[in-house]
mmCIF file of C-alpha atoms and ligand atoms in Angstrom:
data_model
loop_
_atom_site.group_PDB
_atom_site.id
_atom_site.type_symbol
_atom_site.label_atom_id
_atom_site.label_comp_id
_atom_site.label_asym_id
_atom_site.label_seq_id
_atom_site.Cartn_x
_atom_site.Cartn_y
_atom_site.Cartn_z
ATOM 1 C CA UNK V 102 -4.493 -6.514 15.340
ATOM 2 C CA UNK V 103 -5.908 -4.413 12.500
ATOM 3 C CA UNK V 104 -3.282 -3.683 9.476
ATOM 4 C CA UNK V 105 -5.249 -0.404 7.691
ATOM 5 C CA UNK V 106 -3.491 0.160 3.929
ATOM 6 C CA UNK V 107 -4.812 3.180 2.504
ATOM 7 C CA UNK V 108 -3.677 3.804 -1.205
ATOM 8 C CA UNK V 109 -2.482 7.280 -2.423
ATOM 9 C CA UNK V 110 -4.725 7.786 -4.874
ATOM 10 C CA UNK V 111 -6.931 10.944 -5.551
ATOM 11 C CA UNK V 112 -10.479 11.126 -3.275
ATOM 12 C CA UNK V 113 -9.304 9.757 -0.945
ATOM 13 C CA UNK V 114 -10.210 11.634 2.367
ATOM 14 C CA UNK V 115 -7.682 11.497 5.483
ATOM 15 C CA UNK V 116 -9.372 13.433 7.746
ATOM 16 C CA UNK V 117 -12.186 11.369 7.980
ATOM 17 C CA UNK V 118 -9.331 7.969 7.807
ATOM 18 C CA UNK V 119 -7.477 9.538 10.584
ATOM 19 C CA UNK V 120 -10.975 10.374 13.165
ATOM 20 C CA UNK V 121 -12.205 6.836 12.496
ATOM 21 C CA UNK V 122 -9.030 5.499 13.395
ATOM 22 C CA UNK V 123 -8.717 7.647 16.427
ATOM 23 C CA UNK V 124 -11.715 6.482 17.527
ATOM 24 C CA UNK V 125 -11.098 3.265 17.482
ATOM 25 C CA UNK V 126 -7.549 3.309 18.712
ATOM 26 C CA UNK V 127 -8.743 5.190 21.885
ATOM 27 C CA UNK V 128 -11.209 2.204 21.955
ATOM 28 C CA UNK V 129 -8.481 0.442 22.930
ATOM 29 C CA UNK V 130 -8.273 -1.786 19.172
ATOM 30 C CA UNK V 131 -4.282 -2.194 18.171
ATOM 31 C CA UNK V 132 -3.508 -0.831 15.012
ATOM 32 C CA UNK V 133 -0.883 0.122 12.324
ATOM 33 C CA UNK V 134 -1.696 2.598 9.487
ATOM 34 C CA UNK V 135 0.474 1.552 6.105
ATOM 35 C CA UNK V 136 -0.077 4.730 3.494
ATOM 36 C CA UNK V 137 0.591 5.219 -0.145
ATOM 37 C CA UNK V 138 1.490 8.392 -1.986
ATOM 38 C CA UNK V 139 1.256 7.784 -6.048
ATOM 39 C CA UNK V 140 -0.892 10.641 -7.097
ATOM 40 C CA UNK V 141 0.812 13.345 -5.352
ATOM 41 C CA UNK V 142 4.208 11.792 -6.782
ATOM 42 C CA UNK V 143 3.113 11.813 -9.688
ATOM 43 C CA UNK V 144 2.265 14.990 -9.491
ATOM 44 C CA UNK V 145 5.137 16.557 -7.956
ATOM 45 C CA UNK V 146 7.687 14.551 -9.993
ATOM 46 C CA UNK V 147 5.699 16.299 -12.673
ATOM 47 C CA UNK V 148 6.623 19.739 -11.389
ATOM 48 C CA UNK V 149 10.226 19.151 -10.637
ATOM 49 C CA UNK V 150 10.775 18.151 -14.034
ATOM 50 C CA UNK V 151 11.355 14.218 -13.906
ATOM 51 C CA UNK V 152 7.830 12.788 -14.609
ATOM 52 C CA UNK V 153 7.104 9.443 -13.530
ATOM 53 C CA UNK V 154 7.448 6.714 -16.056
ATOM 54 C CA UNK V 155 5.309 3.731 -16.284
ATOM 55 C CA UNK V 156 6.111 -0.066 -17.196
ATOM 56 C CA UNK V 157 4.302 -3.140 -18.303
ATOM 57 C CA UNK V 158 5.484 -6.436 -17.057
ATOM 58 C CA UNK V 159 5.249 -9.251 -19.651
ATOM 59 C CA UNK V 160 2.903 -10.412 -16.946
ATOM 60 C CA UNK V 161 1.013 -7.405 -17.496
ATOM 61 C CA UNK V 162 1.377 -5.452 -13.982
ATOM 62 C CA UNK V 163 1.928 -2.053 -14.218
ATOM 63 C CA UNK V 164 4.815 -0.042 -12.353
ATOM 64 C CA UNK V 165 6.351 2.772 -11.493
ATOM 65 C CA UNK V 166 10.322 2.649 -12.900
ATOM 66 C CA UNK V 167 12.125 3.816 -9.880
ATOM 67 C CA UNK V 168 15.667 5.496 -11.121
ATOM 68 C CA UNK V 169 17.889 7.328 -8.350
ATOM 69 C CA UNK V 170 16.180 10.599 -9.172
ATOM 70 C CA UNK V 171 12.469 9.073 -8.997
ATOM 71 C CA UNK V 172 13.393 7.500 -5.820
ATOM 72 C CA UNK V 173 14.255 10.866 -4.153
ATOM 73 C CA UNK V 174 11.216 12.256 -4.742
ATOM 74 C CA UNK V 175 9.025 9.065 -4.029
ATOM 75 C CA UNK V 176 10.743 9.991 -0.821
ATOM 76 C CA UNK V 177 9.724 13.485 -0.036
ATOM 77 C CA UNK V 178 6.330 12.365 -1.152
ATOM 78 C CA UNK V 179 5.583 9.013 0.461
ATOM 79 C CA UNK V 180 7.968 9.716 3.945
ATOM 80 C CA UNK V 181 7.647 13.331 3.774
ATOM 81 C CA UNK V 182 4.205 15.106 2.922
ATOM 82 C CA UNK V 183 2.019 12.280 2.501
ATOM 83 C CA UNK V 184 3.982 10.197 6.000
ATOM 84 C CA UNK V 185 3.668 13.605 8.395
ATOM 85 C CA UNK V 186 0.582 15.087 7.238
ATOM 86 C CA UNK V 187 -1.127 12.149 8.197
ATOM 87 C CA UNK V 188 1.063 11.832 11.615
ATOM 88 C CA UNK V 189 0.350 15.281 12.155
ATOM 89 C CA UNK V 190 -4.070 14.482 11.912
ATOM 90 C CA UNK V 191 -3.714 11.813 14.252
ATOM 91 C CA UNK V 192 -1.530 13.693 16.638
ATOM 92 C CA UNK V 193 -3.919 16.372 16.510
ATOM 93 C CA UNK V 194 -6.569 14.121 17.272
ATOM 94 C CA UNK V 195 -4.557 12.742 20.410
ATOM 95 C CA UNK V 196 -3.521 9.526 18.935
ATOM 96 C CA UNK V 197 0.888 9.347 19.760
ATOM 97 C CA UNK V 198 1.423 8.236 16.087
ATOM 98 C CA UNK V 199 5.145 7.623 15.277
ATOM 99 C CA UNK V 200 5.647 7.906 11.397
ATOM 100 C CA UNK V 201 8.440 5.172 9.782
ATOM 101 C CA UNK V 202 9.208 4.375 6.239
ATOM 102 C CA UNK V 203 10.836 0.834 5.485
ATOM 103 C CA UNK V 204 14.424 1.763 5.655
ATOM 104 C CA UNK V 205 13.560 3.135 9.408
ATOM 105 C CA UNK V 206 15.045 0.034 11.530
ATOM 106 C CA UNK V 207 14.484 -2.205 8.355
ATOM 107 C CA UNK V 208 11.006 -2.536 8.971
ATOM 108 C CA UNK V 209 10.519 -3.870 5.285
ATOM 109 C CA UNK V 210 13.758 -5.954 3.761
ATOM 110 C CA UNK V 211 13.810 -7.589 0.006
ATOM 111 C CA UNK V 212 15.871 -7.975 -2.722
ATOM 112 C CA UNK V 213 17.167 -4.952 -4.845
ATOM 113 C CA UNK V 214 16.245 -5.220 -8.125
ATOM 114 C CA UNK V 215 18.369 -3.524 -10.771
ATOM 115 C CA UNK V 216 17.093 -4.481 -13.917
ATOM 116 C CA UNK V 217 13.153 -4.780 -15.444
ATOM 117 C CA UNK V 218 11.694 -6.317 -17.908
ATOM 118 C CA UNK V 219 8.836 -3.795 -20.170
ATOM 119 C CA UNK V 220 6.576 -4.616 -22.803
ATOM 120 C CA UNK V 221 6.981 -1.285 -25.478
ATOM 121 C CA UNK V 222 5.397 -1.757 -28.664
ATOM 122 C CA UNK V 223 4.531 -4.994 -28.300
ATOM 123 C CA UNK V 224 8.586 -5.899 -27.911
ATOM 124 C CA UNK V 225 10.495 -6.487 -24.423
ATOM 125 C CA UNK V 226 13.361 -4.451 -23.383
ATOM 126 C CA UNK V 227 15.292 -4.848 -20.350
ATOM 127 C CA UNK V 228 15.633 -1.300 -18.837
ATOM 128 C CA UNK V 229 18.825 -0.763 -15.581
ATOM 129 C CA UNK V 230 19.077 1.635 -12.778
ATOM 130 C CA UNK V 231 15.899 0.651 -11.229
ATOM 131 C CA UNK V 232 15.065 1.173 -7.682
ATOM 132 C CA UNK V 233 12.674 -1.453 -7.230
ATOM 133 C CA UNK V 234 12.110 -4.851 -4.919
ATOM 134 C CA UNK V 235 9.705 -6.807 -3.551
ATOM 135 C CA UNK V 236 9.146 -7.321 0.523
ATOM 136 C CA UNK V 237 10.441 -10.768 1.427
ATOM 137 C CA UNK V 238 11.156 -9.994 5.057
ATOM 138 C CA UNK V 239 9.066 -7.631 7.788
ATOM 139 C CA UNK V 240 11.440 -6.729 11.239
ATOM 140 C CA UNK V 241 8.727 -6.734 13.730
ATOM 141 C CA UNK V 242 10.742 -6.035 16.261
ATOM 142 C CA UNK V 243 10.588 -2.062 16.223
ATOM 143 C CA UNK V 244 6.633 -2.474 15.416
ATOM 144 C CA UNK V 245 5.990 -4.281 18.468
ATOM 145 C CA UNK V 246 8.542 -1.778 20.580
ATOM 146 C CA UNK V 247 6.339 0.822 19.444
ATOM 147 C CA UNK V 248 2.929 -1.049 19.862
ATOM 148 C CA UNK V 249 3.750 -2.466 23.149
ATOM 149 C CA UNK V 250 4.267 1.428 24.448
ATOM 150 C CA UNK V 251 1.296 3.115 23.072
ATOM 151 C CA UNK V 252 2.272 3.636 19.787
ATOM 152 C CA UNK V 253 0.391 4.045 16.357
ATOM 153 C CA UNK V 254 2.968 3.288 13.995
ATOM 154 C CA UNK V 255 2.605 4.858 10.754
ATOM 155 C CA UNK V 256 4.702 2.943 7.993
ATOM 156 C CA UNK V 257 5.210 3.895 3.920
ATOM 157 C CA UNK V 258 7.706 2.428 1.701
ATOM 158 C CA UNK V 259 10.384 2.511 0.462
ATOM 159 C CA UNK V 260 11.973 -0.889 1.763
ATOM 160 C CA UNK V 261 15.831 -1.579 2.404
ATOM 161 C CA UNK V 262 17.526 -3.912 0.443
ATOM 162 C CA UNK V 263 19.879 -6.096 1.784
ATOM 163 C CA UNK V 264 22.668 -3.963 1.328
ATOM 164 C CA UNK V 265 20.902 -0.906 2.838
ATOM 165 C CA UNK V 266 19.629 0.508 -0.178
ATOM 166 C CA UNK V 267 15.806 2.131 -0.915
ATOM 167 C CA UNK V 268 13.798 0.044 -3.022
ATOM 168 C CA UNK V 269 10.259 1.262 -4.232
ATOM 169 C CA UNK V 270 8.221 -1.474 -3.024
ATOM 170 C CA UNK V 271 4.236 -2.070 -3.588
ATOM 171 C CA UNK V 272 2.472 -0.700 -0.625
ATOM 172 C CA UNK V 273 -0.241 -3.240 -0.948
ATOM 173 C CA UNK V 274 1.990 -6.580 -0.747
ATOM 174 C CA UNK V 275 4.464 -4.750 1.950
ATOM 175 C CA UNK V 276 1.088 -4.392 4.371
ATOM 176 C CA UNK V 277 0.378 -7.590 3.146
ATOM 177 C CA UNK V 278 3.493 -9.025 4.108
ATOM 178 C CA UNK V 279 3.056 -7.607 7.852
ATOM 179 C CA UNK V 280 -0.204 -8.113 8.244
ATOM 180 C CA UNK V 281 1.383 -11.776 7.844
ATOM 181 C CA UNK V 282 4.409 -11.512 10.135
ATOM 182 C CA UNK V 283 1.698 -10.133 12.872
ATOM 183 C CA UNK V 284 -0.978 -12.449 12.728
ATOM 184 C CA UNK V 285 -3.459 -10.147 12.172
ATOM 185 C CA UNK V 286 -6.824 -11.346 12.142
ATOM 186 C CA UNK V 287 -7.932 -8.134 9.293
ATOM 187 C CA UNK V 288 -5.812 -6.664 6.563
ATOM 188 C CA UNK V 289 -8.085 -3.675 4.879
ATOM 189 C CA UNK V 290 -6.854 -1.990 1.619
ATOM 190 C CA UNK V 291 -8.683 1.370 1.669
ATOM 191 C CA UNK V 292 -8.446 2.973 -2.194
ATOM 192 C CA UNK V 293 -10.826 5.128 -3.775
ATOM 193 C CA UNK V 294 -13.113 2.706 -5.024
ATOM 194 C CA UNK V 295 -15.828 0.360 -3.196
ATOM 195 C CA UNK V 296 -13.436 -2.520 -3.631
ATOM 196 C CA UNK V 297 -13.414 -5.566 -6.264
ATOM 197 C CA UNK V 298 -15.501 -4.664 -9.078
ATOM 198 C CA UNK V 299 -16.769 -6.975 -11.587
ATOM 199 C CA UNK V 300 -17.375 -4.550 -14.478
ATOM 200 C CA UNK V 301 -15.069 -1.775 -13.560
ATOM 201 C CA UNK V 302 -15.299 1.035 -12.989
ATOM 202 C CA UNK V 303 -19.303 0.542 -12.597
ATOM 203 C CA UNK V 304 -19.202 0.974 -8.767
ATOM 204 C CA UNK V 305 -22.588 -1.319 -8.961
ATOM 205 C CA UNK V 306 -20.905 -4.140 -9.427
ATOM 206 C CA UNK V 307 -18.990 -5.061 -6.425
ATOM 207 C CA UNK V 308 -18.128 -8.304 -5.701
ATOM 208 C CA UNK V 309 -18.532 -8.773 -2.166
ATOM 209 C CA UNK V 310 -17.084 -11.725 -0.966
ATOM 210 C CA UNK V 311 -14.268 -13.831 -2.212
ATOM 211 C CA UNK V 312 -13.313 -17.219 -0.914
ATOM 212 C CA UNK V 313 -10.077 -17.453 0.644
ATOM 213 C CA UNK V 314 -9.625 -20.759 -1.319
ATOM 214 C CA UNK V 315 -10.406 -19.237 -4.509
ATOM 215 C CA UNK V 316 -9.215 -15.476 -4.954
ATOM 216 C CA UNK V 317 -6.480 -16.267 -7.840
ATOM 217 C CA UNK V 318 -9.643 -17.303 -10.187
ATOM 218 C CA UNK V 319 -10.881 -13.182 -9.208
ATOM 219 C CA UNK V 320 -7.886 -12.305 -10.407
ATOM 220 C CA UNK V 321 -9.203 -11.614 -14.200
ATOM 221 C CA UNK V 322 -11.961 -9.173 -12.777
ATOM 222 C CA UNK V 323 -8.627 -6.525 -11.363
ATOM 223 C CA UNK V 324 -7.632 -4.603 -13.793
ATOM 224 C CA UNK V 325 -4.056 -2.779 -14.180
ATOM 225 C CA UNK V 326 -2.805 -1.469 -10.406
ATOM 226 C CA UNK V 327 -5.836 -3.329 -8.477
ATOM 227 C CA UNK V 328 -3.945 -6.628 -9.536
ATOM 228 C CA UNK V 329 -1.374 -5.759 -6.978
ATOM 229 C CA UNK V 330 -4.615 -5.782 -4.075
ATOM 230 C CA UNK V 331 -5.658 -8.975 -5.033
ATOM 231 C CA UNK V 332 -1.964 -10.699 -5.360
ATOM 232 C CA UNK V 333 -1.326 -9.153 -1.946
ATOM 233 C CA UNK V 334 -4.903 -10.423 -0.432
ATOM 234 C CA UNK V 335 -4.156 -13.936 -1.527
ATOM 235 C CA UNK V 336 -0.403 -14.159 -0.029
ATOM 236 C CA UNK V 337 -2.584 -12.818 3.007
ATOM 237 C CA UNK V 338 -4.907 -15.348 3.175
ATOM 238 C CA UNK V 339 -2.345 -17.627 2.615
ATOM 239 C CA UNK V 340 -0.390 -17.017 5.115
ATOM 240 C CA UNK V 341 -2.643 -17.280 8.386
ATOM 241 C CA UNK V 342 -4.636 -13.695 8.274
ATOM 242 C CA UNK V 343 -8.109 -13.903 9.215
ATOM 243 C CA UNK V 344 -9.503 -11.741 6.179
ATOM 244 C CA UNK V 345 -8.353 -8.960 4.262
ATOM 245 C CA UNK V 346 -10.912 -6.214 2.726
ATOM 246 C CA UNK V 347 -11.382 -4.229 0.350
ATOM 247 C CA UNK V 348 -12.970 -1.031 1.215
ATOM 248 C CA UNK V 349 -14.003 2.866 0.190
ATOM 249 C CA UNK V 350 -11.585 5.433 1.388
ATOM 250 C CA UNK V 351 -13.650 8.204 0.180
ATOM 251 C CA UNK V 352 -16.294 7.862 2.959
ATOM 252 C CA UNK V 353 -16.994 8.862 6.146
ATOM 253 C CA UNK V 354 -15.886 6.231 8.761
ATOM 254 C CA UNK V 355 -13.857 4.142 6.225
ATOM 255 C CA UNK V 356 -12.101 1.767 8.629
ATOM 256 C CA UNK V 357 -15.642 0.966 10.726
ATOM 257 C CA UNK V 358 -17.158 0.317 7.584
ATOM 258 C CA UNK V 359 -14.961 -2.115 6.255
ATOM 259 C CA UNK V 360 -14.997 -3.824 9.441
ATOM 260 C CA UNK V 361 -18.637 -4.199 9.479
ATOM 261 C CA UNK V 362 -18.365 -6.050 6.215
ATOM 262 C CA UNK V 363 -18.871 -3.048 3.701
ATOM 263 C CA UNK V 364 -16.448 -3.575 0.329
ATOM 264 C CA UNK V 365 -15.282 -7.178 -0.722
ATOM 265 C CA UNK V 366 -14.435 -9.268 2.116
ATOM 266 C CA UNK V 367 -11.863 -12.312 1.186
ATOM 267 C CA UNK V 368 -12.145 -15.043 3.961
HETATM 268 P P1 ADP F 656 -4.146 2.991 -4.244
HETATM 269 O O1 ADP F 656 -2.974 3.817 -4.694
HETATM 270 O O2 ADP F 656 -5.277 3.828 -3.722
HETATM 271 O O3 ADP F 656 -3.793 1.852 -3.372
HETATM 272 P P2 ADP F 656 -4.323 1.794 -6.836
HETATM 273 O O4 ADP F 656 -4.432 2.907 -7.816
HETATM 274 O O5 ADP F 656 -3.041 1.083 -6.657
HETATM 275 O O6 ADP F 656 -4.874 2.325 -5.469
HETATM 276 O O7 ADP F 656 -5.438 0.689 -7.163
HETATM 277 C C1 ADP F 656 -6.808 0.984 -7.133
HETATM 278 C C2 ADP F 656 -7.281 1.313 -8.524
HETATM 279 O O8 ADP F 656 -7.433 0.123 -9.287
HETATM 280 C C3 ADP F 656 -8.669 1.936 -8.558
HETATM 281 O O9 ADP F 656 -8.612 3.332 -8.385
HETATM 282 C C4 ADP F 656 -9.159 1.575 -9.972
HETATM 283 O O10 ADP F 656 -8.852 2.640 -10.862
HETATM 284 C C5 ADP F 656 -8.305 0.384 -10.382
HETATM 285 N N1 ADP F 656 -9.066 -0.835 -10.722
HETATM 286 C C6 ADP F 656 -8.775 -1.638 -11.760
HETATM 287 N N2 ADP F 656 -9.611 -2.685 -11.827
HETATM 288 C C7 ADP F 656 -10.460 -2.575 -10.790
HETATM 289 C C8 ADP F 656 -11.572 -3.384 -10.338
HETATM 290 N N3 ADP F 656 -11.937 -4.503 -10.966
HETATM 291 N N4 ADP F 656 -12.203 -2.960 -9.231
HETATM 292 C C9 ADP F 656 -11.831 -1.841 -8.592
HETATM 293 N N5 ADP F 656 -10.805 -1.046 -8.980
HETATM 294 C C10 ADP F 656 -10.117 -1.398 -10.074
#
């Protein structure tokens, strides 16, 4: 089992995503697709008037702040547009791909979290009405219904809370939490760089293989939203799958090359 999480970020191609993983799906490898959607959020939250703001942890991870308003249009981005355009390529390419966010059948559970901490000016504030959770808890059950019938499931966030609500939840650590929950022997995070770089963003200095044992001290190398990859690849790692890469989106044959050991492999 092969969990593929491609990031939404710009230069990314999904044409050539989706005929690589065609091809290898009609090679008879199981698969599950888990997509992003944050530039073309960002860029339609822009145009309906509500554009996205950004927070600081006092840990220093950046993220989105989800209020009822953002969360509707994460929505028509991530489940919408970005969710059937790329269920529509792999359709077209004869792949039966069945397109689910987190809420669908509770795929993706965690807790709701309401309130956030934000560094601003060097002070904290604690900002309400957020739309935001971590996933704690993966239903497999639907996944393997799918999987078991032919099926390339195609899952996005947002997650459910407990109580049934949406919760914006990072991409990277929800794939890494199924990856987990499946056993999968690889975990690629496809963005639109080669994958860990030492000095970013020189794309000559990838790092190509962290061990398992040791990925918290490659921590310091991620900078901003790449922290996210590197927390998910270690609660990967951790918990029983094989390896997890990172690889280029932007290239032909993304998933193949990853899986031939292109990008930063952490086993
Ligand atoms: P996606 O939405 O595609 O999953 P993110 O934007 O969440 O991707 O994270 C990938 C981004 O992280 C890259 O586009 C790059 O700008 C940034 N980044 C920060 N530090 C690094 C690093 N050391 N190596 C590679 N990318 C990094």
């Amino acid at each position: 089992m092969i969990i593929v999480k491609v990031g939404g970020s710009l230069g990314i191609d999904y044409d050539a995503l989706c005929r690589d993983i065609a091809a290898l799906y009609k090679a008879g490898e199981k698969l599950i697709l888990v997509h992003g959607g944050s530039a073309e959020t960002n860029r339609v939250a822009e145009a309906l008037g509500h554009p996205p703001r950004f927070i600081t942890s006092p840990s220093g991870y950046t993220s989105r702040f989800t209020d009822r308003e953002t969360i509707e249009i994460f929505e028509m981005v991530y489940c919408g547009k970005m969710n059937k355009g790329i269920v529509e390529r792999l359709q077209r390419l004869g792949v039966n791909a069945v397109g689910l966010s987190g809420l669908d059948g509770r795929v993706f559970e965690g807790k709701h979290k309401d309130s956030v901490r934000s560094v601003e000016n060097g002070k904290v504030k604690l900002l309400r009405g957020d739309h935001t959770g971590t996933v704690e808890k993966v239903n497999t059950h639907l996944i393997e219904l799918l999987l078991d019938n032919g099926y390339l499931p195609v899952l996005t966030p947002p997650a459910s809370s407990y109580e049934g609500v949406a919760i914006n939840v990072d991409g990277d650590r929800a794939a890494a939490a199924l990856a987990t929950a499946l056993k999968a022997h690889t975990l690629m995070m496809l963005s639109n760089v080669p994958g860990l770089l030492r000095e970013y963003p020189n794309e000559d200095s990838l790092i190509p293989f962290i061990p398992a044992t040791d990925v918290e001290s490659y921590m310091g190398f991620a900078q901003d939203r790449m922290k996210k990859k590197v927390l998910g690849a270690a609660e990967a790692v951790a918990g029983g799958v094989g390896r997890v890469i990172f690889g280029d989106a932007r290239i032909e044959n993304p998933v193949s090359a990853a899986l031939s050991g292109k990008g930063t492999v952490v086993a």
